[in-house]
Coordinates of C-alpha atoms and ligand atoms in Angstrom, one line a residue:
M1 CA -9.6 -1.9 19.3
A2 CA -8.1 0.2 22.1
V3 CA -4.8 -1.7 21.8
C4 CA -4.8 -1.0 18.1
K5 CA -5.4 2.7 18.4
I6 CA -2.6 3.0 20.9
L7 CA -0.3 1.1 18.6
A8 CA -1.5 3.4 15.7
F9 CA -0.7 6.4 17.9
A10 CA 2.7 5.0 18.8
A11 CA 3.3 4.4 15.1
C12 CA 2.6 8.0 14.3
L13 CA 5.0 9.1 16.9
V14 CA 7.7 6.9 15.5
A15 CA 6.9 8.1 12.0
L16 CA 6.8 11.8 13.2
V17 CA 3.6 12.5 11.3
P18 CA 0.2 13.8 12.4
C19 CA -2.3 11.1 13.2
S20 CA -5.5 11.4 11.2
L21 CA -7.7 8.8 9.6
P22 CA -8.7 9.8 6.1
S23 CA -10.3 7.1 4.0
F24 CA -11.2 6.4 0.4
A25 CA -14.7 5.3 1.5
D26 CA -16.6 8.1 -0.3
E27 CA -14.7 8.0 -3.5
P28 CA -16.2 6.3 -6.6
A29 CA -15.1 2.8 -7.5
A30 CA -13.8 3.7 -10.9
Q31 CA -11.0 5.8 -12.1
I32 CA -9.6 7.0 -15.3
A33 CA -6.0 6.4 -16.4
R34 CA -4.0 8.4 -18.9
P35 CA -5.3 7.3 -22.3
L36 CA -2.7 5.7 -24.5
S37 CA -3.8 6.7 -27.9
R38 CA -1.9 6.7 -31.2
L39 CA 0.6 4.1 -30.1
P40 CA 2.2 1.6 -32.6
A41 CA 0.2 -1.6 -33.1
H42 CA 1.1 -4.3 -30.6
R43 CA 0.3 -8.0 -30.1
G44 CA -1.7 -9.5 -27.3
A45 CA -0.1 -11.6 -24.6
I46 CA -1.0 -14.0 -21.8
A47 CA 1.2 -15.3 -19.0
S48 CA -0.2 -17.8 -16.6
A49 CA 1.0 -20.6 -14.3
Y50 CA 0.2 -23.5 -16.8
P51 CA 0.3 -23.7 -20.6
L52 CA -3.3 -25.2 -20.9
A53 CA -4.6 -22.1 -19.1
S54 CA -2.7 -19.6 -21.2
Q55 CA -4.0 -21.5 -24.3
A56 CA -7.6 -21.3 -23.0
G57 CA -7.3 -17.6 -22.9
Q58 CA -5.7 -17.5 -26.3
E59 CA -8.7 -19.4 -27.6
M60 CA -11.0 -16.6 -26.5
L61 CA -8.9 -13.9 -28.1
A62 CA -8.9 -15.9 -31.3
A63 CA -12.7 -16.1 -31.1
G64 CA -13.0 -12.3 -31.0
G65 CA -13.1 -12.0 -27.2
N66 CA -11.2 -9.4 -25.3
A67 CA -8.8 -9.5 -22.3
F68 CA -11.7 -9.8 -19.9
D69 CA -13.2 -12.9 -21.7
A70 CA -9.7 -14.4 -21.7
A71 CA -9.4 -13.7 -18.0
V72 CA -12.5 -15.8 -17.4
A73 CA -11.2 -18.6 -19.6
V74 CA -7.7 -18.5 -18.0
S75 CA -9.1 -18.5 -14.4
A76 CA -11.6 -21.3 -15.1
A77 CA -8.9 -23.4 -16.8
L78 CA -6.5 -22.8 -13.8
A79 CA -9.3 -24.0 -11.5
V80 CA -9.2 -27.3 -13.4
V81 CA -5.5 -27.8 -14.2
E82 CA -3.9 -26.1 -11.2
P83 CA -6.2 -27.1 -8.4
T84 CA -3.5 -26.7 -5.8
S85 CA -3.6 -22.9 -6.2
S86 CA -7.1 -21.5 -7.0
G87 CA -10.5 -22.7 -8.0
L88 CA -14.3 -22.3 -7.9
G89 CA -14.1 -22.9 -4.2
G90 CA -11.7 -19.9 -3.7
G91 CA -11.4 -16.2 -4.5
G92 CA -9.1 -13.4 -5.5
F93 CA -8.6 -10.0 -7.0
Y94 CA -8.8 -8.9 -10.6
L95 CA -7.2 -5.6 -11.6
L96 CA -8.8 -4.3 -14.9
H97 CA -7.9 -1.6 -17.3
R98 CA -10.2 -0.9 -20.2
Q99 CA -8.3 0.8 -23.0
A100 CA -11.2 2.5 -24.8
D101 CA -11.9 5.0 -22.0
G102 CA -9.0 4.4 -19.5
F103 CA -11.4 3.0 -16.9
E104 CA -9.6 1.1 -14.2
T105 CA -11.2 -0.9 -11.4
M106 CA -10.6 -3.8 -9.1
L107 CA -12.9 -6.7 -8.7
D108 CA -12.9 -7.9 -5.1
A109 CA -13.9 -11.6 -5.4
R110 CA -12.4 -12.4 -2.0
E111 CA -14.0 -15.1 0.1
K112 CA -16.2 -13.8 2.9
A113 CA -16.8 -15.2 6.4
P114 CA -20.1 -17.1 6.7
D115 CA -22.9 -15.3 8.6
A116 CA -22.6 -17.7 11.5
A117 CA -18.8 -17.0 11.9
T118 CA -17.7 -15.5 15.2
R119 CA -14.7 -13.6 16.3
D120 CA -13.4 -16.4 18.6
M121 CA -14.5 -19.4 16.5
Y122 CA -11.0 -20.8 16.4
L123 CA -10.3 -20.4 20.1
D124 CA -10.9 -22.8 22.9
P125 CA -12.9 -21.8 26.0
A126 CA -9.7 -20.5 27.6
G127 CA -9.2 -18.2 24.7
N128 CA -6.3 -20.1 23.2
P129 CA -6.0 -20.9 19.4
I130 CA -7.2 -24.5 18.6
A131 CA -4.4 -26.1 16.6
R132 CA -5.1 -26.1 12.8
A133 CA -8.8 -25.1 13.3
S134 CA -8.6 -22.3 10.8
V135 CA -6.9 -24.4 8.1
A136 CA -8.5 -27.9 8.4
G137 CA -12.0 -29.0 7.4
P138 CA -15.0 -27.0 6.1
L139 CA -15.0 -24.8 9.1
A140 CA -11.9 -23.2 7.6
A141 CA -13.7 -22.3 4.4
G142 CA -14.9 -18.9 3.5
I143 CA -17.8 -18.4 1.0
P144 CA -16.2 -18.5 -2.4
G145 CA -15.9 -15.5 -4.7
E146 CA -14.3 -16.7 -7.9
P147 CA -17.5 -18.0 -9.6
A148 CA -19.2 -14.7 -9.0
A149 CA -16.2 -13.0 -10.7
F150 CA -16.6 -15.1 -13.8
D151 CA -20.2 -14.0 -14.3
Y152 CA -19.4 -10.3 -13.4
L153 CA -16.4 -10.2 -15.8
A154 CA -18.4 -11.7 -18.7
R155 CA -21.5 -9.5 -18.1
R156 CA -19.8 -6.2 -17.4
F157 CA -16.6 -6.2 -19.4
G158 CA -16.5 -9.2 -21.8
K159 CA -17.7 -9.5 -25.4
L160 CA -18.4 -13.2 -25.2
A161 CA -21.1 -15.2 -23.3
L162 CA -20.0 -17.0 -20.2
K163 CA -20.8 -20.3 -21.9
E164 CA -18.1 -19.5 -24.5
S165 CA -15.4 -18.5 -22.0
L166 CA -16.1 -21.5 -19.8
R167 CA -15.9 -23.9 -22.7
P168 CA -12.1 -24.8 -22.5
A169 CA -12.4 -25.4 -18.7
I170 CA -15.4 -27.6 -19.1
R171 CA -13.5 -29.6 -21.8
L172 CA -10.4 -29.9 -19.6
A173 CA -12.5 -31.0 -16.6
R174 CA -14.5 -33.6 -18.5
E175 CA -11.9 -35.0 -20.8
G176 CA -9.0 -34.6 -18.4
F177 CA -5.5 -33.4 -18.7
P178 CA -2.2 -35.2 -18.3
L179 CA -0.6 -35.1 -14.8
Y180 CA 2.5 -32.9 -14.8
P181 CA 5.5 -32.9 -12.4
R182 CA 4.6 -29.9 -10.2
L183 CA 1.0 -31.2 -9.6
Q184 CA 2.3 -34.7 -9.0
A185 CA 4.7 -33.4 -6.4
A186 CA 1.9 -31.5 -4.7
I187 CA -0.3 -34.6 -4.7
R188 CA 2.5 -36.6 -3.1
Y189 CA 3.0 -33.9 -0.5
K190 CA -0.7 -33.7 0.4
R191 CA -1.6 -37.4 -0.1
E192 CA -2.7 -38.0 3.5
L193 CA -5.0 -34.9 3.4
L194 CA -6.5 -35.9 0.0
L195 CA -7.2 -39.4 1.3
R196 CA -9.5 -38.0 3.9
S197 CA -11.9 -36.6 1.3
P198 CA -13.3 -39.5 -0.8
D199 CA -14.2 -37.1 -3.7
A200 CA -10.7 -35.6 -3.7
A201 CA -9.1 -39.1 -3.5
K202 CA -11.2 -40.2 -6.5
V203 CA -9.9 -37.2 -8.6
F204 CA -6.3 -37.0 -7.5
L205 CA -5.2 -40.5 -6.3
T206 CA -5.2 -44.0 -7.9
P207 CA -8.0 -46.4 -6.8
E208 CA -5.4 -47.8 -4.3
G209 CA -4.8 -44.4 -2.8
G210 CA -1.4 -43.9 -4.5
V211 CA 0.1 -41.0 -6.5
P212 CA -0.8 -41.3 -10.2
E213 CA 2.0 -41.6 -12.8
L214 CA 3.1 -38.6 -14.8
G215 CA 0.9 -38.3 -17.8
A216 CA -2.1 -40.0 -16.2
M217 CA -5.4 -38.2 -17.2
I218 CA -6.9 -36.2 -14.3
K219 CA -10.6 -36.0 -14.9
Q220 CA -13.1 -34.0 -12.9
P221 CA -16.6 -34.9 -14.1
D222 CA -18.4 -33.3 -11.2
L223 CA -16.5 -30.1 -11.6
A224 CA -17.5 -30.2 -15.4
L225 CA -21.2 -30.3 -14.3
T226 CA -20.7 -27.4 -11.9
L227 CA -19.1 -25.3 -14.6
E228 CA -21.9 -26.3 -17.0
A229 CA -24.5 -25.1 -14.5
M230 CA -22.6 -21.7 -14.5
A231 CA -22.4 -21.7 -18.3
S232 CA -26.2 -22.0 -18.6
Q233 CA -27.3 -20.0 -15.5
G234 CA -24.4 -17.6 -14.7
A235 CA -23.6 -17.0 -11.0
K236 CA -26.9 -18.6 -10.0
G237 CA -25.7 -21.9 -11.4
F238 CA -23.2 -21.9 -8.5
Y239 CA -24.7 -19.8 -5.7
G240 CA -28.3 -21.2 -6.2
G241 CA -30.1 -24.3 -7.2
R242 CA -28.7 -27.8 -7.1
V243 CA -25.0 -26.8 -6.8
A244 CA -25.6 -24.5 -3.8
Q245 CA -27.7 -27.1 -2.1
D246 CA -25.0 -29.8 -2.6
L247 CA -22.3 -27.3 -1.3
V248 CA -24.3 -26.5 1.8
N249 CA -25.2 -30.2 2.5
G250 CA -21.6 -31.3 2.0
V251 CA -20.0 -28.5 4.1
R252 CA -22.5 -28.9 7.0
A253 CA -22.2 -32.8 7.0
E254 CA -18.5 -32.2 7.9
G255 CA -19.0 -29.6 10.6
G256 CA -19.1 -26.4 8.5
I257 CA -21.5 -23.5 9.0
W258 CA -22.4 -22.4 5.4
T259 CA -26.1 -21.7 4.6
L260 CA -27.9 -21.2 1.3
E261 CA -28.3 -17.5 2.2
D262 CA -24.5 -17.2 2.6
L263 CA -24.1 -18.3 -1.0
A264 CA -27.1 -16.4 -2.4
S265 CA -25.9 -13.2 -0.9
Y266 CA -22.3 -13.3 -2.1
R267 CA -21.5 -10.4 -4.4
V268 CA -18.3 -9.2 -6.2
I269 CA -17.5 -5.7 -5.0
E270 CA -15.9 -3.2 -7.4
R271 CA -13.3 -1.2 -5.6
K272 CA -11.1 1.7 -6.6
P273 CA -7.5 0.4 -7.1
L274 CA -4.7 2.1 -5.3
V275 CA -2.6 4.4 -7.5
G276 CA 0.8 5.9 -6.7
N277 CA 3.9 7.3 -8.3
Y278 CA 7.5 6.2 -8.0
H279 CA 10.1 8.3 -9.9
G280 CA 7.6 9.1 -12.6
A281 CA 6.1 5.6 -12.9
R282 CA 2.4 5.1 -12.3
I283 CA 1.8 2.1 -10.0
V284 CA -1.7 0.6 -9.9
S285 CA -2.5 -2.2 -7.5
A286 CA -4.9 -3.9 -5.2
S287 CA -6.8 -2.0 -2.5
P288 CA -8.1 -3.5 0.7
P289 CA -9.2 -6.1 1.6
S290 CA -5.9 -6.9 0.1
S291 CA -2.9 -5.3 1.8
G292 CA -0.8 -5.7 -1.4
G293 CA -1.2 -2.2 -2.9
V294 CA -1.0 -0.3 0.3
A295 CA 2.2 -2.1 1.3
L296 CA 3.7 -1.8 -2.2
L297 CA 3.1 1.9 -2.3
D298 CA 4.2 2.5 1.3
A299 CA 7.5 0.7 0.5
L300 CA 8.0 2.5 -2.8
N301 CA 7.3 5.9 -1.2
I302 CA 9.9 5.2 1.5
L303 CA 12.5 4.2 -1.2
A304 CA 11.7 7.2 -3.4
G305 CA 13.7 9.4 -1.0
F306 CA 16.9 7.4 -1.5
D307 CA 19.1 7.4 -4.5
L308 CA 19.3 3.7 -5.0
K309 CA 21.6 4.0 -8.0
Q310 CA 24.3 5.8 -6.1
V311 CA 24.7 3.4 -3.1
D312 CA 26.6 0.1 -3.1
S313 CA 24.5 -3.0 -3.7
G314 CA 24.6 -4.1 0.0
T315 CA 23.3 -0.7 1.1
R316 CA 20.7 -0.8 -1.7
K317 CA 19.4 -4.2 -0.5
H318 CA 19.5 -3.0 3.1
L319 CA 17.3 0.0 2.2
I320 CA 14.8 -2.2 0.3
V321 CA 14.6 -4.6 3.3
E322 CA 14.0 -1.6 5.7
A323 CA 11.2 -0.4 3.4
M324 CA 9.7 -3.9 3.4
R325 CA 9.9 -4.1 7.2
R326 CA 8.0 -0.9 7.7
A327 CA 5.3 -1.6 5.0
Y328 CA 4.6 -5.1 6.5
R329 CA 4.4 -3.6 10.0
D330 CA 1.7 -1.2 8.8
R331 CA -0.1 -4.1 7.2
A332 CA -0.2 -5.9 10.5
V333 CA -1.3 -2.9 12.5
Y334 CA -3.9 -1.1 10.4
L335 CA -5.5 -3.2 7.7
G336 CA -8.7 -5.2 7.2
D337 CA -11.9 -5.3 5.2
P338 CA -12.8 -1.7 4.2
D339 CA -16.5 -2.4 4.7
F340 CA -15.8 -3.1 8.4
V341 CA -12.9 -1.0 9.5
A342 CA -11.8 2.6 8.9
M343 CA -8.2 2.7 7.7
P344 CA -5.8 5.5 7.3
L345 CA -5.1 4.6 3.6
A346 CA -4.3 8.1 2.4
L347 CA -1.9 8.5 5.3
L348 CA -0.2 5.2 4.8
T349 CA 0.2 5.7 1.0
G350 CA 1.2 9.4 1.4
Q351 CA 4.6 11.1 1.0
D352 CA 4.6 12.8 4.4
Y353 CA 4.2 9.4 6.2
A354 CA 6.9 7.9 4.0
A355 CA 9.2 10.8 5.0
G356 CA 8.6 10.0 8.6
Q357 CA 9.3 6.3 8.0
R358 CA 12.4 7.2 6.1
S359 CA 13.8 9.3 8.9
S360 CA 13.9 6.2 11.1
I361 CA 16.1 4.3 8.7
R362 CA 19.9 4.4 9.2
L363 CA 22.2 3.8 6.2
D364 CA 24.5 1.7 8.2
K365 CA 22.4 -0.3 10.5
A366 CA 19.3 -2.6 10.5
M367 CA 16.5 -1.6 12.8
P368 CA 15.2 -4.6 14.8
S369 CA 11.5 -5.1 14.1
D370 CA 10.6 -5.1 17.7
L371 CA 11.7 -1.5 17.9
L372 CA 8.8 -0.7 15.6
P373 CA 5.7 -0.7 17.8
G374 CA 3.4 -3.4 16.4
I375 CA 2.6 -7.0 17.0
E376 CA 4.4 -10.3 17.6
T377 CA 5.4 -14.4 15.2
A378 CA 7.6 -18.8 10.9
P379 CA 6.7 -18.3 7.4
V380 CA 5.9 -21.0 4.9
A381 CA 5.2 -20.7 1.2
L382 CA 2.5 -22.9 -0.2
H383 CA 0.1 -21.9 -3.0
T384 CA -2.0 -19.4 -5.1
T385 CA -1.9 -18.4 -8.8
H386 CA -1.4 -15.3 -10.9
F387 CA -2.0 -14.5 -14.5
S388 CA -1.5 -11.4 -16.7
I389 CA -3.3 -10.5 -19.9
L390 CA -2.9 -7.8 -22.5
D391 CA -5.1 -7.9 -25.6
A392 CA -4.4 -6.3 -29.0
G393 CA -6.8 -3.4 -28.1
G394 CA -4.7 -2.5 -25.0
N395 CA -7.1 -3.9 -22.4
R396 CA -5.3 -5.4 -19.4
V397 CA -6.0 -7.8 -16.6
A398 CA -3.8 -8.8 -13.6
G399 CA -5.6 -11.5 -11.7
T400 CA -4.4 -13.2 -8.5
L401 CA -6.5 -16.1 -7.3
S402 CA -6.3 -18.5 -4.4
V403 CA -7.7 -21.3 -2.3
N404 CA -5.0 -20.3 0.3
L405 CA -2.9 -23.5 1.0
Y406 CA -2.1 -26.3 -1.5
F407 CA -5.6 -27.7 -2.5
G408 CA -7.2 -25.4 0.2
T409 CA -8.6 -27.7 2.9
G410 CA -8.1 -30.7 0.5
E411 CA -11.8 -31.5 0.6
I412 CA -13.9 -31.8 -2.5
V413 CA -17.6 -31.3 -1.7
P414 CA -19.5 -34.4 -2.9
K415 CA -21.3 -34.0 -6.3
T416 CA -19.8 -30.5 -7.0
G417 CA -16.2 -31.1 -7.8
V418 CA -15.4 -28.0 -5.7
L419 CA -12.3 -28.0 -3.5
L420 CA -12.9 -25.9 -0.4
N421 CA -10.6 -23.0 0.4
N422 CA -9.0 -22.5 3.9
T423 CA -8.9 -18.7 3.6
M424 CA -10.4 -18.1 7.0
D425 CA -6.8 -18.5 8.2
D426 CA -6.1 -15.1 6.6
F427 CA -8.1 -13.5 9.4
S428 CA -6.3 -12.7 12.6
I429 CA -7.8 -15.4 14.7
K430 CA -6.5 -13.7 17.8
P431 CA -4.6 -10.4 18.0
G432 CA -0.9 -11.2 17.7
T433 CA -1.3 -14.9 16.9
P434 CA 0.5 -15.6 13.6
N435 CA -1.3 -17.4 10.8
V436 CA 0.3 -20.1 8.6
F437 CA 2.4 -17.4 6.9
G438 CA 3.7 -16.0 10.2
L439 CA 1.5 -12.9 9.6
V440 CA 0.0 -11.2 12.6
G441 CA -2.9 -8.8 12.8
N442 CA -5.1 -6.8 15.1
D443 CA -8.8 -6.2 15.6
E444 CA -9.0 -4.6 12.2
N445 CA -8.6 -8.1 10.7
A446 CA -10.6 -10.0 13.4
I447 CA -13.3 -12.4 12.2
A448 CA -16.9 -11.1 11.8
P449 CA -19.9 -12.4 9.9
N450 CA -19.7 -11.6 6.2
K451 CA -16.3 -9.9 6.5
R452 CA -13.5 -10.5 4.0
P453 CA -10.1 -11.6 5.4
L454 CA -7.1 -9.4 4.7
S455 CA -5.0 -10.7 1.8
S456 CA -1.4 -10.1 0.5
M457 CA -2.3 -10.6 -3.1
T458 CA -0.8 -7.8 -5.2
P459 CA -1.9 -7.9 -8.9
A460 CA -0.3 -4.7 -10.3
F461 CA 0.3 -2.5 -13.4
V462 CA 3.5 -0.4 -13.5
E463 CA 3.3 2.3 -16.2
T464 CA 6.1 4.7 -17.3
P465 CA 6.3 7.1 -20.2
R466 CA 8.2 4.3 -22.1
G467 CA 6.1 1.3 -21.4
L468 CA 4.0 -0.9 -19.1
M469 CA 4.3 -4.0 -17.0
I470 CA 1.3 -6.2 -16.0
F471 CA 2.3 -8.6 -13.2
G472 CA 1.8 -10.5 -9.9
T473 CA 2.7 -13.7 -8.1
P474 CA 1.7 -16.2 -5.5
G475 CA 3.8 -16.6 -2.4
G476 CA 1.7 -16.0 0.7
S477 CA 3.1 -13.3 2.9
Y478 CA 6.1 -12.9 0.6
I479 CA 3.9 -11.7 -2.3
I480 CA 4.3 -8.1 -1.3
S481 CA 8.1 -8.3 -1.1
M482 CA 8.2 -9.9 -4.5
A483 CA 5.9 -7.3 -6.0
L484 CA 8.3 -4.6 -4.7
L485 CA 11.4 -6.3 -6.1
G486 CA 9.6 -6.9 -9.5
T487 CA 8.6 -3.3 -9.7
L488 CA 12.2 -2.1 -9.0
D489 CA 13.5 -4.7 -11.5
Y490 CA 11.2 -3.3 -14.3
L491 CA 12.1 0.3 -13.5
N492 CA 15.8 -0.7 -13.7
G493 CA 15.2 -1.8 -17.3
M494 CA 15.0 -5.6 -16.9
S495 CA 13.1 -7.6 -19.5
A496 CA 10.0 -9.8 -18.6
A497 CA 12.2 -12.9 -18.7
E498 CA 14.8 -11.4 -16.4
I499 CA 12.2 -10.1 -13.9
V500 CA 10.5 -13.5 -13.4
K501 CA 13.9 -15.2 -12.9
D502 CA 15.5 -12.7 -10.6
P503 CA 16.3 -14.3 -7.1
R504 CA 14.3 -12.8 -4.2
Y505 CA 15.1 -11.7 -0.7
P506 CA 11.8 -11.1 1.2
H507 CA 11.4 -9.6 4.6
Q508 CA 8.0 -9.4 6.3
Y509 CA 8.7 -7.5 9.6
L510 CA 8.0 -10.5 11.8
P511 CA 9.8 -12.8 12.0
D512 CA 12.7 -10.3 11.8
V513 CA 14.7 -12.2 9.2
I514 CA 15.6 -11.9 5.5
E515 CA 14.8 -15.3 4.1
Y516 CA 16.7 -15.1 0.8
E517 CA 16.7 -17.4 -2.2
K518 CA 19.9 -19.0 -3.3
G519 CA 21.8 -16.4 -5.4
A520 CA 19.8 -13.4 -4.3
L521 CA 22.6 -12.0 -2.2
S522 CA 26.3 -12.2 -3.0
P523 CA 28.8 -13.2 -0.3
S524 CA 29.9 -9.6 0.1
E525 CA 26.3 -8.4 0.3
I526 CA 25.6 -11.1 3.0
S527 CA 28.6 -9.9 5.1
R528 CA 27.6 -6.3 4.6
L529 CA 24.0 -6.9 5.7
E530 CA 25.1 -9.0 8.6
A531 CA 27.5 -6.3 9.7
M532 CA 24.5 -3.9 9.7
G533 CA 22.6 -6.2 12.1
H534 CA 20.3 -8.0 9.7
K535 CA 19.4 -11.6 10.4
L536 CA 19.8 -13.7 7.3
E537 CA 18.6 -17.2 6.4
E538 CA 18.9 -19.0 3.0
G539 CA 15.4 -20.3 2.2
S540 CA 14.9 -24.0 1.7
R541 CA 12.9 -23.5 -1.5
P542 CA 12.3 -20.9 -4.2
W543 CA 9.7 -18.2 -3.7
G544 CA 6.9 -17.3 -6.1
N545 CA 5.5 -18.1 -9.5
M546 CA 5.5 -14.6 -11.1
Q547 CA 3.7 -13.9 -14.4
V548 CA 4.9 -10.8 -16.3
I549 CA 3.8 -9.0 -19.5
T550 CA 5.8 -6.0 -20.7
W551 CA 4.8 -3.6 -23.5
D552 CA 7.2 -1.1 -25.0
F553 CA 5.2 1.8 -26.3
A554 CA 7.6 3.2 -28.8
S555 CA 8.3 -0.1 -30.7
G556 CA 5.0 -1.9 -29.8
K557 CA 7.1 -4.8 -28.6
V558 CA 5.3 -7.1 -26.1
E559 CA 7.0 -9.8 -24.0
A560 CA 5.3 -12.4 -21.8
A561 CA 7.2 -14.5 -19.3
A562 CA 6.3 -17.1 -16.8
D563 CA 8.4 -17.7 -13.7
P564 CA 11.0 -20.6 -14.3
R565 CA 10.2 -21.7 -10.8
G566 CA 6.9 -23.0 -12.1
E567 CA 5.6 -24.6 -15.2
G568 CA 3.8 -21.7 -16.7
E569 CA 3.8 -20.2 -20.2
G570 CA 3.9 -16.7 -21.6
L571 CA 2.2 -16.6 -25.0
I572 CA 2.3 -13.8 -27.6
Y573 CA -0.4 -14.0 -30.3
Ligands
DON1 O1 -4.7 -13.9 0.3 C1 -3.6 -14.2 0.8 O2 -2.7 -13.4 1.1 C2 -3.2 -15.7 0.9 N1 -4.4 -16.5 1.0 C3 -2.4 -16.1 -0.3 C4 -1.9 -17.5 -0.2 C5 -0.7 -17.8 -1.0 O3 -0.2 -17.0 -1.8 C6 -0.1 -19.1 -0.9 N2 1.0 -19.2 -1.9 N3 2.0 -19.4 -2.0

């Protein structure tokens, strides 16, 4: 803690702003957005990472459900058809907007550390990190939050019963769905891991342990039973009774520390989303324990003081990277679970702080990250999922869900069909030790019983006088950079299809490198950025799987687009 406060103090000196620690802790969970009445009629839309999931949501809307019912159906269907990326064994964040009264809230369905978790649980007796301990096996799994969110969404916001909105997912789990290329590639990539869990091997591999052919039916009968228990008993069908007992037995048999009480005590927490402004646009995004909204607003506030339209494109990209660098550095130094740590959120998302940050940016020169006091780090991009929904009544959902890495730990708990997450790796297992995404953290994000690990997931709404965007993406630590680029693209007038396609150039403070996608930077921009002192590397694969809905208020036109890097589908109905 002491180290952190010193760093925080040093940061304030760098930023030339007073050090105070205001927090949002006392403010109500809800907030009211500007009502958008008397607008032309518009259609509903769903964009998600796989067509069967978008269709599951559409089924709910056709049955008289609203965006929140569709969010349950889409999430539950993704848990079945995109098991690499999210599931009942994982968690996430849902950003909600209810049109009738402008009520906005965030459902924090993030995994929590089991009660028996300890700060040093992934360190050896000498205090060194044990290789892969926070990503492999049930000890790496937090207590899941996604099932609780289904129940909460249906009861508090939906029009349909949970048994209705879970119906498509139950059908897909029981009857199966045809194996598609991206899932087949993920199975091939993680085959060794899946072979170690007999239940995962039964679902995802052939009886001989091979990779199934494209089009082979992937059936998950145990998962169908778990979903049915939820359909009839709500959250209790997962966090209590037979399923909870099987989860605890399965996890403990493999060295995990879950208890029945850990499951029974899990609750979704409604939190106030973060709201900011950028050149007249209203930005709404995730609050801690996600770092996404803080970092997005921090970066936008820094950029608001530059005229990005007047500078050449190399300088524009330089400034955007410098804003990313500073926002990610603040993430590493200050952020964690708001129920455990006091955070200077108002400071970090305020204009004075941004002015201080901006004053340390030169127009002609990159600032090396190690000149910003912070912490020390190799990024990888694996998986998570995002979906966006707008219904014809104007209700909106931006949901980002995860099991952390591809297939989480890769272990399916016997008799439950539930793939365990490895989200405990999102904690800082030791100050300064990078996680799998190369992210570093401090005491604020240290492990503690029942604490929620810091996330980068950034579901967001961007609202201007002329229209609205609902969006988000997977991409590990690069999520925040992609959210920033997506916001700027929308505000520059790009369509939903253009935004999801646009090549990306993330920077995450440490490692101090712009790892750009092919085509994101022109040869002249590359030379210009290098001349300013930026380190550049062309990434070996594409970043993200962004799902965007846009709504033009004047014409009522709605667009839904899924990232061409994935196999998703944007549907208008
Ligand atoms: O919450 C987080 O920030 C991570 N667990 C997200 C992981 C992720 O996006 C992996 N995807 N590419």
